Every structure is written in structure tokens, then in C-alpha cells.
Amino acid sequence: DVKVTQSSRYLVKRTGEKVFLECVQDMDHENMFWYRQDPGLGLRLIYFSYDVKMKEKGDIPEGYSVSREKKERFSLILESASTNQTSMYLCASTKGGQGDNEQFFGPGTRLTVL
Amino acid sequence: GQNIDQPTEMTATEGAIVQINCTYQTSGFNGLFWYQQHAGEAPTFLSYNVLDGLEEKGRFSSFLSRSKGYSYLLLKELQMKDSASYLCAVNTNAGKSTFGDGTTLTVKP
């Protein structure tokens, strides 16, 4: 059974803290993505990666960075958390190449920044 | 830029048929996806269209017209468990998708 896992379901942090969100997929997928989802704003792409050590900015990269040292793992980093980064964070992966590239999502991390 | 429009909310009755529309204007097109997302859960894949026409999968069907930038998701024999958000997403590059804001469907008895 294919799986994308995220390190935490719920996380509470203080303003200014450094936050790490981890995502692991076991499908040998090429592509990995980080989204945030907010009511009325839908899913917004933060960063994505097509390969190990490669990263591309999405639509809202400000305030975030990412790391992909291994193919199966994609980390999202909030260097200095702020209250406007309170959100649901979703990781996803796709196999890559042409054709049907459905996104497989992790269960999400609900982050609250106080 | 990318623009994907779908209705914010819809309501339907158990056992009925509902059609959720999606229009898109994107730079590049590599297929259109529909996902289902129950409250508090992650989205899950429902359908994929890359050629014009209708794709049927059980109670769910999805239609695509590339010339019109239009798709719809058709849900038949609605069940209470179909109450969820339905996300339209356009694949603009291999593996990268742009999502609509989602349509929240409420199924009433």
C-alpha cells in the first residue's frame, strides 16, 4: 500500500521558533511537493522538488525553505515562525514523467503558531 | 497566470445526481484531475482526463473539453458519505498541478 507520511499531525510553536516539517514517501516517486491549505484560499504550492537536492519555488515560498537530501524525504523549514503561518500543511508526491501524475498526499500537519 | 474556477458550495439530496463544474485558464495543459477531500483529511484521487470526453468510474464520471477549458465531475446515486470538498486541479507541467479552491458538497437525506 503506497504511503506518504508526515512527522506530526498537530504542532504548536511560538513566534520566532524554527520549525521542521518532515515528509517521507515509500513509492520511489521523483517529485515531491509542499502545500498549505487555508479556508477560502484552497491549496497553495509552497515549494516542490523534481529530484534529490533540487528545489523549485511554488506560488508562496516567502518565509519557507526546503531540503531534499534523499529521494524519499522532503522537509519544509520555517526559519522563524510567524502567526500568519498557522495553517494545514500537506505534503504530496508524484511518480514523474508524462501521463497520469496523480498526487499522493500525506495526512497533513496542522500547525499553530502562537 | 493560472486561473481555476469552481463553485464554492453545492447542496444535493441523497440518491440524486450532482454535477460540479470547473473552468480553467492555464499556461500549459497536461491533464486535469479531480480529488475528494473529507473534512480534516488529505485529498484523494478520483479521476484524470487528458483527452476530450467522458471518463466513467462507478458512480463518478468526469468530462473534459480542452477547447472550452472546461471540466465537470458527475456524481450519481448520491450517498451521505459523498459529502466532502471536491478539488479540480490542472497539471501544467509533468507532476505539478494547480488547484482550484474546491467545491464543498453537502448531501442531505
mmCIF file with all atom_site columns, C-alpha atoms in Angstrom:
data_model
loop_
_atom_site.group_PDB
_atom_site.id
_atom_site.type_symbol
_atom_site.label_atom_id
_atom_site.label_alt_id
_atom_site.label_comp_id
_atom_site.label_asym_id
_atom_site.label_entity_id
_atom_site.label_seq_id
_atom_site.pdbx_PDB_ins_code
_atom_site.Cartn_x
_atom_site.Cartn_y
_atom_site.Cartn_z
_atom_site.occupancy
_atom_site.B_iso_or_equiv
_atom_site.pdbx_formal_charge
_atom_site.auth_seq_id
_atom_site.auth_comp_id
_atom_site.auth_asym_id
_atom_site.auth_atom_id
_atom_site.pdbx_PDB_model_num
ATOM 1   C CA . ASP A 1 1   ? 0.000   0.000  0.000   1.00 0.00 ? 1   ASP A CA 1
ATOM 2   C CA . VAL A 1 2   ? 1.528   3.278  -1.117  1.00 0.00 ? 2   VAL A CA 1
ATOM 3   C CA . LYS A 1 3   ? 2.098   5.787  1.571   1.00 0.00 ? 3   LYS A CA 1
ATOM 4   C CA . VAL A 1 4   ? 3.116   9.359  2.279   1.00 0.00 ? 4   VAL A CA 1
ATOM 5   C CA . THR A 1 5   ? 3.738   10.103 5.923   1.00 0.00 ? 5   THR A CA 1
ATOM 6   C CA . GLN A 1 6   ? 4.272   13.366 7.760   1.00 0.00 ? 6   GLN A CA 1
ATOM 7   C CA . SER A 1 7   ? 6.122   13.690 11.026  1.00 0.00 ? 7   SER A CA 1
ATOM 8   C CA . SER A 1 8   ? 3.307   15.278 13.042  1.00 0.00 ? 8   SER A CA 1
ATOM 9   C CA . ARG A 1 9   ? -0.471  15.617 12.768  1.00 0.00 ? 9   ARG A CA 1
ATOM 10  C CA . TYR A 1 10  ? -0.620  18.582 15.132  1.00 0.00 ? 10  TYR A CA 1
ATOM 11  C CA . LEU A 1 11  ? 2.105   21.030 16.095  1.00 0.00 ? 11  LEU A CA 1
ATOM 12  C CA . VAL A 1 12  ? 2.101   24.146 18.280  1.00 0.00 ? 12  VAL A CA 1
ATOM 13  C CA . LYS A 1 13  ? 5.055   26.541 18.107  1.00 0.00 ? 13  LYS A CA 1
ATOM 14  C CA . ARG A 1 14  ? 5.924   30.005 19.336  1.00 0.00 ? 14  ARG A CA 1
ATOM 15  C CA . THR A 1 15  ? 6.565   33.033 17.147  1.00 0.00 ? 15  THR A CA 1
ATOM 16  C CA . GLY A 1 16  ? 10.219  33.127 16.105  1.00 0.00 ? 16  GLY A CA 1
ATOM 17  C CA . GLU A 1 17  ? 10.856  29.424 16.566  1.00 0.00 ? 17  GLU A CA 1
ATOM 18  C CA . LYS A 1 18  ? 12.454  27.359 13.812  1.00 0.00 ? 18  LYS A CA 1
ATOM 19  C CA . VAL A 1 19  ? 10.054  24.652 12.653  1.00 0.00 ? 19  VAL A CA 1
ATOM 20  C CA . PHE A 1 20  ? 10.788  21.476 10.709  1.00 0.00 ? 20  PHE A CA 1
ATOM 21  C CA . LEU A 1 21  ? 8.067   19.524 8.944   1.00 0.00 ? 21  LEU A CA 1
ATOM 22  C CA . GLU A 1 22  ? 9.151   16.159 7.595   1.00 0.00 ? 22  GLU A CA 1
ATOM 23  C CA . CYS A 1 23  ? 7.590   14.155 4.782   1.00 0.00 ? 23  CYS A CA 1
ATOM 24  C CA . VAL A 1 24  ? 8.517   10.644 3.673   1.00 0.00 ? 24  VAL A CA 1
ATOM 25  C CA . GLN A 1 25  ? 7.179   8.636  0.725   1.00 0.00 ? 25  GLN A CA 1
ATOM 26  C CA . ASP A 1 26  ? 7.777   4.957  0.084   1.00 0.00 ? 26  ASP A CA 1
ATOM 27  C CA . MET A 1 27  ? 6.805   4.838  -3.605  1.00 0.00 ? 27  MET A CA 1
ATOM 28  C CA . ASP A 1 28  ? 10.166  5.802  -5.136  1.00 0.00 ? 28  ASP A CA 1
ATOM 29  C CA . HIS A 1 29  ? 8.495   8.925  -6.544  1.00 0.00 ? 29  HIS A CA 1
ATOM 30  C CA . GLU A 1 30  ? 10.553  11.537 -8.343  1.00 0.00 ? 30  GLU A CA 1
ATOM 31  C CA . ASN A 1 31  ? 8.515   14.598 -7.411  1.00 0.00 ? 31  ASN A CA 1
ATOM 32  C CA . MET A 1 32  ? 7.562   15.932 -4.008  1.00 0.00 ? 32  MET A CA 1
ATOM 33  C CA . PHE A 1 33  ? 5.532   18.975 -3.020  1.00 0.00 ? 33  PHE A CA 1
ATOM 34  C CA . TRP A 1 34  ? 4.645   21.103 -0.021  1.00 0.00 ? 34  TRP A CA 1
ATOM 35  C CA . TYR A 1 35  ? 1.295   22.917 0.094   1.00 0.00 ? 35  TYR A CA 1
ATOM 36  C CA . ARG A 1 36  ? -0.555  24.906 2.653   1.00 0.00 ? 36  ARG A CA 1
ATOM 37  C CA . GLN A 1 37  ? -4.327  24.876 2.797   1.00 0.00 ? 37  GLN A CA 1
ATOM 38  C CA . ASP A 1 38  ? -6.362  27.692 4.288   1.00 0.00 ? 38  ASP A CA 1
ATOM 39  C CA . PRO A 1 39  ? -10.152 28.209 4.285   1.00 0.00 ? 39  PRO A CA 1
ATOM 40  C CA . GLY A 1 40  ? -11.240 30.121 1.201   1.00 0.00 ? 40  GLY A CA 1
ATOM 41  C CA . LEU A 1 41  ? -7.757  30.017 -0.337  1.00 0.00 ? 41  LEU A CA 1
ATOM 42  C CA . GLY A 1 42  ? -7.530  26.399 -1.401  1.00 0.00 ? 42  GLY A CA 1
ATOM 43  C CA . LEU A 1 43  ? -4.268  24.508 -1.802  1.00 0.00 ? 43  LEU A CA 1
ATOM 44  C CA . ARG A 1 44  ? -1.296  26.759 -2.459  1.00 0.00 ? 44  ARG A CA 1
ATOM 45  C CA . LEU A 1 45  ? 2.062   25.414 -3.557  1.00 0.00 ? 45  LEU A CA 1
ATOM 46  C CA . ILE A 1 46  ? 4.997   26.483 -1.393  1.00 0.00 ? 46  ILE A CA 1
ATOM 47  C CA . TYR A 1 47  ? 7.918   24.523 -2.860  1.00 0.00 ? 47  TYR A CA 1
ATOM 48  C CA . PHE A 1 48  ? 8.464   21.428 -4.923  1.00 0.00 ? 48  PHE A CA 1
ATOM 49  C CA . SER A 1 49  ? 11.317  19.167 -5.913  1.00 0.00 ? 49  SER A CA 1
ATOM 50  C CA . TYR A 1 50  ? 11.894  17.126 -9.065  1.00 0.00 ? 50  TYR A CA 1
ATOM 51  C CA . ASP A 1 51  ? 14.965  15.327 -7.822  1.00 0.00 ? 51  ASP A CA 1
ATOM 52  C CA . VAL A 1 52  ? 17.316  14.916 -4.918  1.00 0.00 ? 52  VAL A CA 1
ATOM 53  C CA . LYS A 1 53  ? 18.966  18.222 -3.955  1.00 0.00 ? 53  LYS A CA 1
ATOM 54  C CA . MET A 1 54  ? 16.766  20.087 -6.417  1.00 0.00 ? 54  MET A CA 1
ATOM 55  C CA . LYS A 1 55  ? 14.081  22.559 -5.387  1.00 0.00 ? 55  LYS A CA 1
ATOM 56  C CA . GLU A 1 56  ? 11.789  24.989 -7.121  1.00 0.00 ? 56  GLU A CA 1
ATOM 57  C CA . LYS A 1 57  ? 9.740   27.827 -5.685  1.00 0.00 ? 57  LYS A CA 1
ATOM 58  C CA . GLY A 1 58  ? 5.998   27.484 -5.834  1.00 0.00 ? 58  GLY A CA 1
ATOM 59  C CA . ASP A 1 59  ? 3.452   30.259 -5.559  1.00 0.00 ? 59  ASP A CA 1
ATOM 60  C CA . ILE A 1 60  ? 4.113   31.320 -1.946  1.00 0.00 ? 60  ILE A CA 1
ATOM 61  C CA . PRO A 1 61  ? 7.736   30.492 -0.963  1.00 0.00 ? 61  PRO A CA 1
ATOM 62  C CA . GLU A 1 62  ? 8.338   33.523 1.250   1.00 0.00 ? 62  GLU A CA 1
ATOM 63  C CA . GLY A 1 63  ? 9.175   32.592 4.813   1.00 0.00 ? 63  GLY A CA 1
ATOM 64  C CA . TYR A 1 64  ? 9.870   28.944 3.929   1.00 0.00 ? 64  TYR A CA 1
ATOM 65  C CA . SER A 1 65  ? 12.765  26.815 2.767   1.00 0.00 ? 65  SER A CA 1
ATOM 66  C CA . VAL A 1 66  ? 13.049  23.133 1.877   1.00 0.00 ? 66  VAL A CA 1
ATOM 67  C CA . SER A 1 67  ? 15.567  20.336 1.844   1.00 0.00 ? 67  SER A CA 1
ATOM 68  C CA . ARG A 1 68  ? 15.696  17.135 -0.170  1.00 0.00 ? 68  ARG A CA 1
ATOM 69  C CA . GLU A 1 69  ? 18.822  15.191 0.691   1.00 0.00 ? 69  GLU A CA 1
ATOM 70  C CA . LYS A 1 70  ? 17.284  11.783 -0.050  1.00 0.00 ? 70  LYS A CA 1
ATOM 71  C CA . LYS A 1 71  ? 14.755  10.793 -2.694  1.00 0.00 ? 71  LYS A CA 1
ATOM 72  C CA . GLU A 1 72  ? 12.145  9.646  -0.193  1.00 0.00 ? 72  GLU A CA 1
ATOM 73  C CA . ARG A 1 73  ? 12.318  12.621 2.164   1.00 0.00 ? 73  ARG A CA 1
ATOM 74  C CA . PHE A 1 74  ? 11.283  16.246 1.658   1.00 0.00 ? 74  PHE A CA 1
ATOM 75  C CA . SER A 1 75  ? 11.494  18.687 4.549   1.00 0.00 ? 75  SER A CA 1
ATOM 76  C CA . LEU A 1 76  ? 9.802   22.060 4.935   1.00 0.00 ? 76  LEU A CA 1
ATOM 77  C CA . ILE A 1 77  ? 11.514  24.589 7.185   1.00 0.00 ? 77  ILE A CA 1
ATOM 78  C CA . LEU A 1 78  ? 10.067  27.703 8.726   1.00 0.00 ? 78  LEU A CA 1
ATOM 79  C CA . GLU A 1 79  ? 13.174  29.675 9.696   1.00 0.00 ? 79  GLU A CA 1
ATOM 80  C CA . SER A 1 80  ? 11.299  31.984 12.069  1.00 0.00 ? 80  SER A CA 1
ATOM 81  C CA . ALA A 1 81  ? 7.677   31.035 12.520  1.00 0.00 ? 81  ALA A CA 1
ATOM 82  C CA . SER A 1 82  ? 5.049   33.761 12.418  1.00 0.00 ? 82  SER A CA 1
ATOM 83  C CA . THR A 1 83  ? 1.360   33.714 13.306  1.00 0.00 ? 83  THR A CA 1
ATOM 84  C CA . ASN A 1 84  ? 0.350   34.043 9.640   1.00 0.00 ? 84  ASN A CA 1
ATOM 85  C CA . GLN A 1 85  ? 1.976   30.670 9.041   1.00 0.00 ? 85  GLN A CA 1
ATOM 86  C CA . THR A 1 86  ? -0.692  28.971 11.124  1.00 0.00 ? 86  THR A CA 1
ATOM 87  C CA . SER A 1 87  ? -2.203  26.581 8.617   1.00 0.00 ? 87  SER A CA 1
ATOM 88  C CA . MET A 1 88  ? -2.674  22.997 7.449   1.00 0.00 ? 88  MET A CA 1
ATOM 89  C CA . TYR A 1 89  ? 0.456   21.797 5.654   1.00 0.00 ? 89  TYR A CA 1
ATOM 90  C CA . LEU A 1 90  ? 0.141   18.988 3.135   1.00 0.00 ? 90  LEU A CA 1
ATOM 91  C CA . CYS A 1 91  ? 2.963   17.043 1.537   1.00 0.00 ? 91  CYS A CA 1
ATOM 92  C CA . ALA A 1 92  ? 2.417   15.163 -1.723  1.00 0.00 ? 92  ALA A CA 1
ATOM 93  C CA . SER A 1 93  ? 4.378   13.127 -4.224  1.00 0.00 ? 93  SER A CA 1
ATOM 94  C CA . THR A 1 94  ? 4.026   12.047 -7.849  1.00 0.00 ? 94  THR A CA 1
ATOM 95  C CA . LYS A 1 95  ? 5.918   9.482  -9.853  1.00 0.00 ? 95  LYS A CA 1
ATOM 96  C CA . GLY A 1 96  ? 7.067   11.971 -12.507 1.00 0.00 ? 96  GLY A CA 1
ATOM 97  C CA . GLY A 1 97  ? 7.368   11.727 -16.271 1.00 0.00 ? 97  GLY A CA 1
ATOM 98  C CA . GLN A 1 98  ? 4.466   12.095 -18.665 1.00 0.00 ? 98  GLN A CA 1
ATOM 99  C CA . GLY A 1 99  ? 0.960   10.838 -18.222 1.00 0.00 ? 99  GLY A CA 1
ATOM 100 C CA . ASP A 1 100 ? -1.203  10.344 -15.199 1.00 0.00 ? 100 ASP A CA 1
ATOM 101 C CA . ASN A 1 101 ? 0.700   12.006 -12.378 1.00 0.00 ? 101 ASN A CA 1
ATOM 102 C CA . GLU A 1 102 ? -1.835  11.833 -9.604  1.00 0.00 ? 102 GLU A CA 1
ATOM 103 C CA . GLN A 1 103 ? -0.722  13.379 -6.362  1.00 0.00 ? 103 GLN A CA 1
ATOM 104 C CA . PHE A 1 104 ? -0.498  11.156 -3.310  1.00 0.00 ? 104 PHE A CA 1
ATOM 105 C CA . PHE A 1 105 ? -0.990  13.220 -0.195  1.00 0.00 ? 105 PHE A CA 1
ATOM 106 C CA . GLY A 1 106 ? 0.185   12.765 3.333   1.00 0.00 ? 106 GLY A CA 1
ATOM 107 C CA . PRO A 1 107 ? -2.301  13.144 6.206   1.00 0.00 ? 107 PRO A CA 1
ATOM 108 C CA . GLY A 1 108 ? -1.342  16.779 6.829   1.00 0.00 ? 108 GLY A CA 1
ATOM 109 C CA . THR A 1 109 ? 0.175   18.710 9.707   1.00 0.00 ? 109 THR A CA 1
ATOM 110 C CA . ARG A 1 110 ? -1.965  21.301 11.411  1.00 0.00 ? 110 ARG A CA 1
ATOM 111 C CA . LEU A 1 111 ? 0.493   23.936 12.620  1.00 0.00 ? 111 LEU A CA 1
ATOM 112 C CA . THR A 1 112 ? -0.478  26.613 15.110  1.00 0.00 ? 112 THR A CA 1
ATOM 113 C CA . VAL A 1 113 ? 1.949   29.477 15.741  1.00 0.00 ? 113 VAL A CA 1
ATOM 114 C CA . LEU A 1 114 ? 1.242   31.389 18.936  1.00 0.00 ? 114 LEU A CA 1
ATOM 115 C CA . GLY B 2 1   ? -1.130  33.154 -14.817 1.00 0.00 ? 1   GLY B CA 1
ATOM 116 C CA . GLN B 2 2   ? -3.191  30.228 -13.718 1.00 0.00 ? 2   GLN B CA 1
ATOM 117 C CA . ASN B 2 3   ? -6.894  30.500 -13.029 1.00 0.00 ? 3   ASN B CA 1
ATOM 118 C CA . ILE B 2 4   ? -9.200  27.678 -11.998 1.00 0.00 ? 4   ILE B CA 1
ATOM 119 C CA . ASP B 2 5   ? -12.826 28.370 -11.094 1.00 0.00 ? 5   ASP B CA 1
ATOM 120 C CA . GLN B 2 6   ? -15.332 26.101 -9.433  1.00 0.00 ? 6   GLN B CA 1
ATOM 121 C CA . PRO B 2 7   ? -18.410 26.836 -7.299  1.00 0.00 ? 7   PRO B CA 1
ATOM 122 C CA . THR B 2 8   ? -17.758 27.285 -3.606  1.00 0.00 ? 8   THR B CA 1
ATOM 123 C CA . GLU B 2 9   ? -20.677 25.255 -2.294  1.00 0.00 ? 9   GLU B CA 1
ATOM 124 C CA . MET B 2 10  ? -23.377 22.903 -3.568  1.00 0.00 ? 10  MET B CA 1
ATOM 125 C CA . THR B 2 11  ? -26.167 21.013 -1.877  1.00 0.00 ? 11  THR B CA 1
ATOM 126 C CA . ALA B 2 12  ? -27.934 17.901 -3.152  1.00 0.00 ? 12  ALA B CA 1
ATOM 127 C CA . THR B 2 13  ? -30.244 15.181 -1.922  1.00 0.00 ? 13  THR B CA 1
ATOM 128 C CA . GLU B 2 14  ? -29.304 11.587 -1.194  1.00 0.00 ? 14  GLU B CA 1
ATOM 129 C CA . GLY B 2 15  ? -29.916 9.421  -4.244  1.00 0.00 ? 15  GLY B CA 1
ATOM 130 C CA . ALA B 2 16  ? -29.798 12.350 -6.670  1.00 0.00 ? 16  ALA B CA 1
ATOM 131 C CA . ILE B 2 17  ? -27.236 13.333 -9.321  1.00 0.00 ? 17  ILE B CA 1
ATOM 132 C CA . VAL B 2 18  ? -24.979 16.362 -8.981  1.00 0.00 ? 18  VAL B CA 1
ATOM 133 C CA . GLN B 2 19  ? -22.599 17.990 -11.454 1.00 0.00 ? 19  GLN B CA 1
ATOM 134 C CA . ILE B 2 20  ? -19.654 20.064 -10.254 1.00 0.00 ? 20  ILE B CA 1
ATOM 135 C CA . ASN B 2 21  ? -18.196 22.337 -12.917 1.00 0.00 ? 21  ASN B CA 1
ATOM 136 C CA . CYS B 2 22  ? -14.645 23.565 -13.297 1.00 0.00 ? 22  CYS B CA 1
ATOM 137 C CA . THR B 2 23  ? -13.302 26.098 -15.777 1.00 0.00 ? 23  THR B CA 1
ATOM 138 C CA . TYR B 2 24  ? -9.622  26.773 -16.213 1.00 0.00 ? 24  TYR B CA 1
ATOM 139 C CA . GLN B 2 25  ? -7.182  29.108 -17.925 1.00 0.00 ? 25  GLN B CA 1
ATOM 140 C CA . THR B 2 26  ? -3.628  27.882 -17.549 1.00 0.00 ? 26  THR B CA 1
ATOM 141 C CA . SER B 2 27  ? -0.305  28.228 -19.302 1.00 0.00 ? 27  SER B CA 1
ATOM 142 C CA . GLY B 2 28  ? 0.158   24.664 -20.437 1.00 0.00 ? 28  GLY B CA 1
ATOM 143 C CA . PHE B 2 29  ? -2.094  21.669 -20.023 1.00 0.00 ? 29  PHE B CA 1
ATOM 144 C CA . ASN B 2 30  ? -1.032  18.149 -19.200 1.00 0.00 ? 30  ASN B CA 1
ATOM 145 C CA . GLY B 2 31  ? -4.254  16.713 -17.853 1.00 0.00 ? 31  GLY B CA 1
ATOM 146 C CA . LEU B 2 32  ? -6.993  17.540 -15.348 1.00 0.00 ? 32  LEU B CA 1
ATOM 147 C CA . PHE B 2 33  ? -7.563  15.826 -12.021 1.00 0.00 ? 33  PHE B CA 1
ATOM 148 C CA . TRP B 2 34  ? -10.435 15.634 -9.590  1.00 0.00 ? 34  TRP B CA 1
ATOM 149 C CA . TYR B 2 35  ? -9.745  14.940 -5.923  1.00 0.00 ? 35  TYR B CA 1
ATOM 150 C CA . GLN B 2 36  ? -12.077 14.323 -2.998  1.00 0.00 ? 36  GLN B CA 1
ATOM 151 C CA . GLN B 2 37  ? -11.288 15.716 0.422   1.00 0.00 ? 37  GLN B CA 1
ATOM 152 C CA . HIS B 2 38  ? -13.292 14.896 3.529   1.00 0.00 ? 38  HIS B CA 1
ATOM 153 C CA . ALA B 2 39  ? -13.139 17.369 6.398   1.00 0.00 ? 39  ALA B CA 1
ATOM 154 C CA . GLY B 2 40  ? -9.882  17.074 8.315   1.00 0.00 ? 40  GLY B CA 1
ATOM 155 C CA . GLU B 2 41  ? -8.389  14.592 5.866   1.00 0.00 ? 41  GLU B CA 1
ATOM 156 C CA . ALA B 2 42  ? -5.992  14.723 2.916   1.00 0.00 ? 42  ALA B CA 1
ATOM 157 C CA . PRO B 2 43  ? -7.247  14.858 -0.689  1.00 0.00 ? 43  PRO B CA 1
ATOM 158 C CA . THR B 2 44  ? -7.562  11.558 -2.501  1.00 0.00 ? 44  THR B CA 1
ATOM 159 C CA . PHE B 2 45  ? -7.519  10.964 -6.254  1.00 0.00 ? 45  PHE B CA 1
ATOM 160 C CA . LEU B 2 46  ? -10.837 10.486 -8.060  1.00 0.00 ? 46  LEU B CA 1
ATOM 161 C CA . SER B 2 47  ? -10.238 10.895 -11.791 1.00 0.00 ? 47  SER B CA 1
ATOM 162 C CA . TYR B 2 48  ? -7.883  12.029 -14.539 1.00 0.00 ? 48  TYR B CA 1
ATOM 163 C CA . ASN B 2 49  ? -8.743  13.378 -18.008 1.00 0.00 ? 49  ASN B CA 1
ATOM 164 C CA . VAL B 2 50  ? -6.200  14.301 -20.643 1.00 0.00 ? 50  VAL B CA 1
ATOM 165 C CA . LEU B 2 51  ? -8.296  13.798 -23.803 1.00 0.00 ? 51  LEU B CA 1
ATOM 166 C CA . ASP B 2 52  ? -11.714 15.273 -24.544 1.00 0.00 ? 52  ASP B CA 1
ATOM 167 C CA . GLY B 2 53  ? -14.666 13.207 -23.481 1.00 0.00 ? 53  GLY B CA 1
ATOM 168 C CA . LEU B 2 54  ? -16.151 11.335 -20.596 1.00 0.00 ? 54  LEU B CA 1
ATOM 169 C CA . GLU B 2 55  ? -14.356 9.006  -18.206 1.00 0.00 ? 55  GLU B CA 1
ATOM 170 C CA . GLU B 2 56  ? -16.613 6.802  -16.108 1.00 0.00 ? 56  GLU B CA 1
ATOM 171 C CA . LYS B 2 57  ? -15.643 5.108  -12.888 1.00 0.00 ? 57  LYS B CA 1
ATOM 172 C CA . GLY B 2 58  ? -18.529 3.598  -10.992 1.00 0.00 ? 58  GLY B CA 1
ATOM 173 C CA . ARG B 2 59  ? -20.828 6.296  -9.601  1.00 0.00 ? 59  ARG B CA 1
ATOM 174 C CA . PHE B 2 60  ? -18.370 9.022  -10.603 1.00 0.00 ? 60  PHE B CA 1
ATOM 175 C CA . SER B 2 61  ? -17.736 10.372 -14.098 1.00 0.00 ? 61  SER B CA 1
ATOM 176 C CA . SER B 2 62  ? -15.538 13.213 -15.287 1.00 0.00 ? 62  SER B CA 1
ATOM 177 C CA . PHE B 2 63  ? -15.764 15.127 -18.540 1.00 0.00 ? 63  PHE B CA 1
ATOM 178 C CA . LEU B 2 64  ? -13.214 17.313 -20.290 1.00 0.00 ? 64  LEU B CA 1
ATOM 179 C CA . SER B 2 65  ? -13.368 19.826 -23.149 1.00 0.00 ? 65  SER B CA 1
ATOM 180 C CA . ARG B 2 66  ? -9.905  21.234 -23.770 1.00 0.00 ? 66  ARG B CA 1
ATOM 181 C CA . SER B 2 67  ? -11.090 23.757 -26.374 1.00 0.00 ? 67  SER B CA 1
ATOM 182 C CA . LYS B 2 68  ? -13.501 25.256 -23.837 1.00 0.00 ? 68  LYS B CA 1
ATOM 183 C CA . GLY B 2 69  ? -11.212 24.942 -20.826 1.00 0.00 ? 69  GLY B CA 1
ATOM 184 C CA . TYR B 2 70  ? -13.999 23.111 -19.052 1.00 0.00 ? 70  TYR B CA 1
ATOM 185 C CA . SER B 2 71  ? -14.493 20.006 -16.990 1.00 0.00 ? 71  SER B CA 1
ATOM 186 C CA . TYR B 2 72  ? -17.191 18.588 -14.787 1.00 0.00 ? 72  TYR B CA 1
ATOM 187 C CA . LEU B 2 73  ? -17.436 15.855 -12.179 1.00 0.00 ? 73  LEU B CA 1
ATOM 188 C CA . LEU B 2 74  ? -20.714 13.957 -12.150 1.00 0.00 ? 74  LEU B CA 1
ATOM 189 C CA . LEU B 2 75  ? -21.746 12.070 -9.038  1.00 0.00 ? 75  LEU B CA 1
ATOM 190 C CA . LYS B 2 76  ? -24.679 9.666  -9.351  1.00 0.00 ? 76  LYS B CA 1
ATOM 191 C CA . GLU B 2 77  ? -26.796 7.950  -6.699  1.00 0.00 ? 77  GLU B CA 1
ATOM 192 C CA . LEU B 2 78  ? -25.504 10.318 -4.081  1.00 0.00 ? 78  LEU B CA 1
ATOM 193 C CA . GLN B 2 79  ? -24.738 8.933  -0.650  1.00 0.00 ? 79  GLN B CA 1
ATOM 194 C CA . MET B 2 80  ? -24.271 10.754 2.629   1.00 0.00 ? 80  MET B CA 1
ATOM 195 C CA . LYS B 2 81  ? -20.588 9.797  2.597   1.00 0.00 ? 81  LYS B CA 1
ATOM 196 C CA . ASP B 2 82  ? -20.157 11.834 -0.610  1.00 0.00 ? 82  ASP B CA 1
ATOM 197 C CA . SER B 2 83  ? -20.369 14.996 1.498   1.00 0.00 ? 83  SER B CA 1
ATOM 198 C CA . ALA B 2 84  ? -16.884 16.410 1.013   1.00 0.00 ? 84  ALA B CA 1
ATOM 199 C CA . SER B 2 85  ? -14.879 19.020 -0.850  1.00 0.00 ? 85  SER B CA 1
ATOM 200 C CA . TYR B 2 86  ? -14.095 18.295 -4.496  1.00 0.00 ? 86  TYR B CA 1
ATOM 201 C CA . LEU B 2 87  ? -10.936 19.815 -5.910  1.00 0.00 ? 87  LEU B CA 1
ATOM 202 C CA . CYS B 2 88  ? -10.295 20.433 -9.585  1.00 0.00 ? 88  CYS B CA 1
ATOM 203 C CA . ALA B 2 89  ? -6.583  20.509 -10.467 1.00 0.00 ? 89  ALA B CA 1
ATOM 204 C CA . VAL B 2 90  ? -4.809  21.150 -13.762 1.00 0.00 ? 90  VAL B CA 1
ATOM 205 C CA . ASN B 2 91  ? -1.438  19.558 -14.413 1.00 0.00 ? 91  ASN B CA 1
ATOM 206 C CA . THR B 2 92  ? 0.557   22.276 -16.145 1.00 0.00 ? 92  THR B CA 1
ATOM 207 C CA . ASN B 2 93  ? 3.942   20.566 -16.072 1.00 0.00 ? 93  ASN B CA 1
ATOM 208 C CA . ALA B 2 94  ? 4.723   16.916 -15.602 1.00 0.00 ? 94  ALA B CA 1
ATOM 209 C CA . GLY B 2 95  ? 3.859   16.251 -11.992 1.00 0.00 ? 95  GLY B CA 1
ATOM 210 C CA . LYS B 2 96  ? 2.999   19.825 -10.972 1.00 0.00 ? 96  LYS B CA 1
ATOM 211 C CA . SER B 2 97  ? -0.653  20.763 -10.530 1.00 0.00 ? 97  SER B CA 1
ATOM 212 C CA . THR B 2 98  ? -2.546  23.979 -9.902  1.00 0.00 ? 98  THR B CA 1
ATOM 213 C CA . PHE B 2 99  ? -5.621  23.512 -7.716  1.00 0.00 ? 99  PHE B CA 1
ATOM 214 C CA . GLY B 2 100 ? -8.964  25.259 -7.637  1.00 0.00 ? 100 GLY B CA 1
ATOM 215 C CA . ASP B 2 101 ? -10.315 26.371 -4.273  1.00 0.00 ? 101 ASP B CA 1
ATOM 216 C CA . GLY B 2 102 ? -12.637 23.383 -4.078  1.00 0.00 ? 102 GLY B CA 1
ATOM 217 C CA . THR B 2 103 ? -16.392 22.846 -4.033  1.00 0.00 ? 103 THR B CA 1
ATOM 218 C CA . THR B 2 104 ? -17.947 21.816 -0.733  1.00 0.00 ? 104 THR B CA 1
ATOM 219 C CA . LEU B 2 105 ? -20.770 19.381 -1.425  1.00 0.00 ? 105 LEU B CA 1
ATOM 220 C CA . THR B 2 106 ? -23.384 18.733 1.234   1.00 0.00 ? 106 THR B CA 1
ATOM 221 C CA . VAL B 2 107 ? -25.640 15.712 0.741   1.00 0.00 ? 107 VAL B CA 1
ATOM 222 C CA . LYS B 2 108 ? -28.916 15.878 2.641   1.00 0.00 ? 108 LYS B CA 1
ATOM 223 C CA . PRO B 2 109 ? -31.238 12.994 3.462   1.00 0.00 ? 109 PRO B CA 1
#
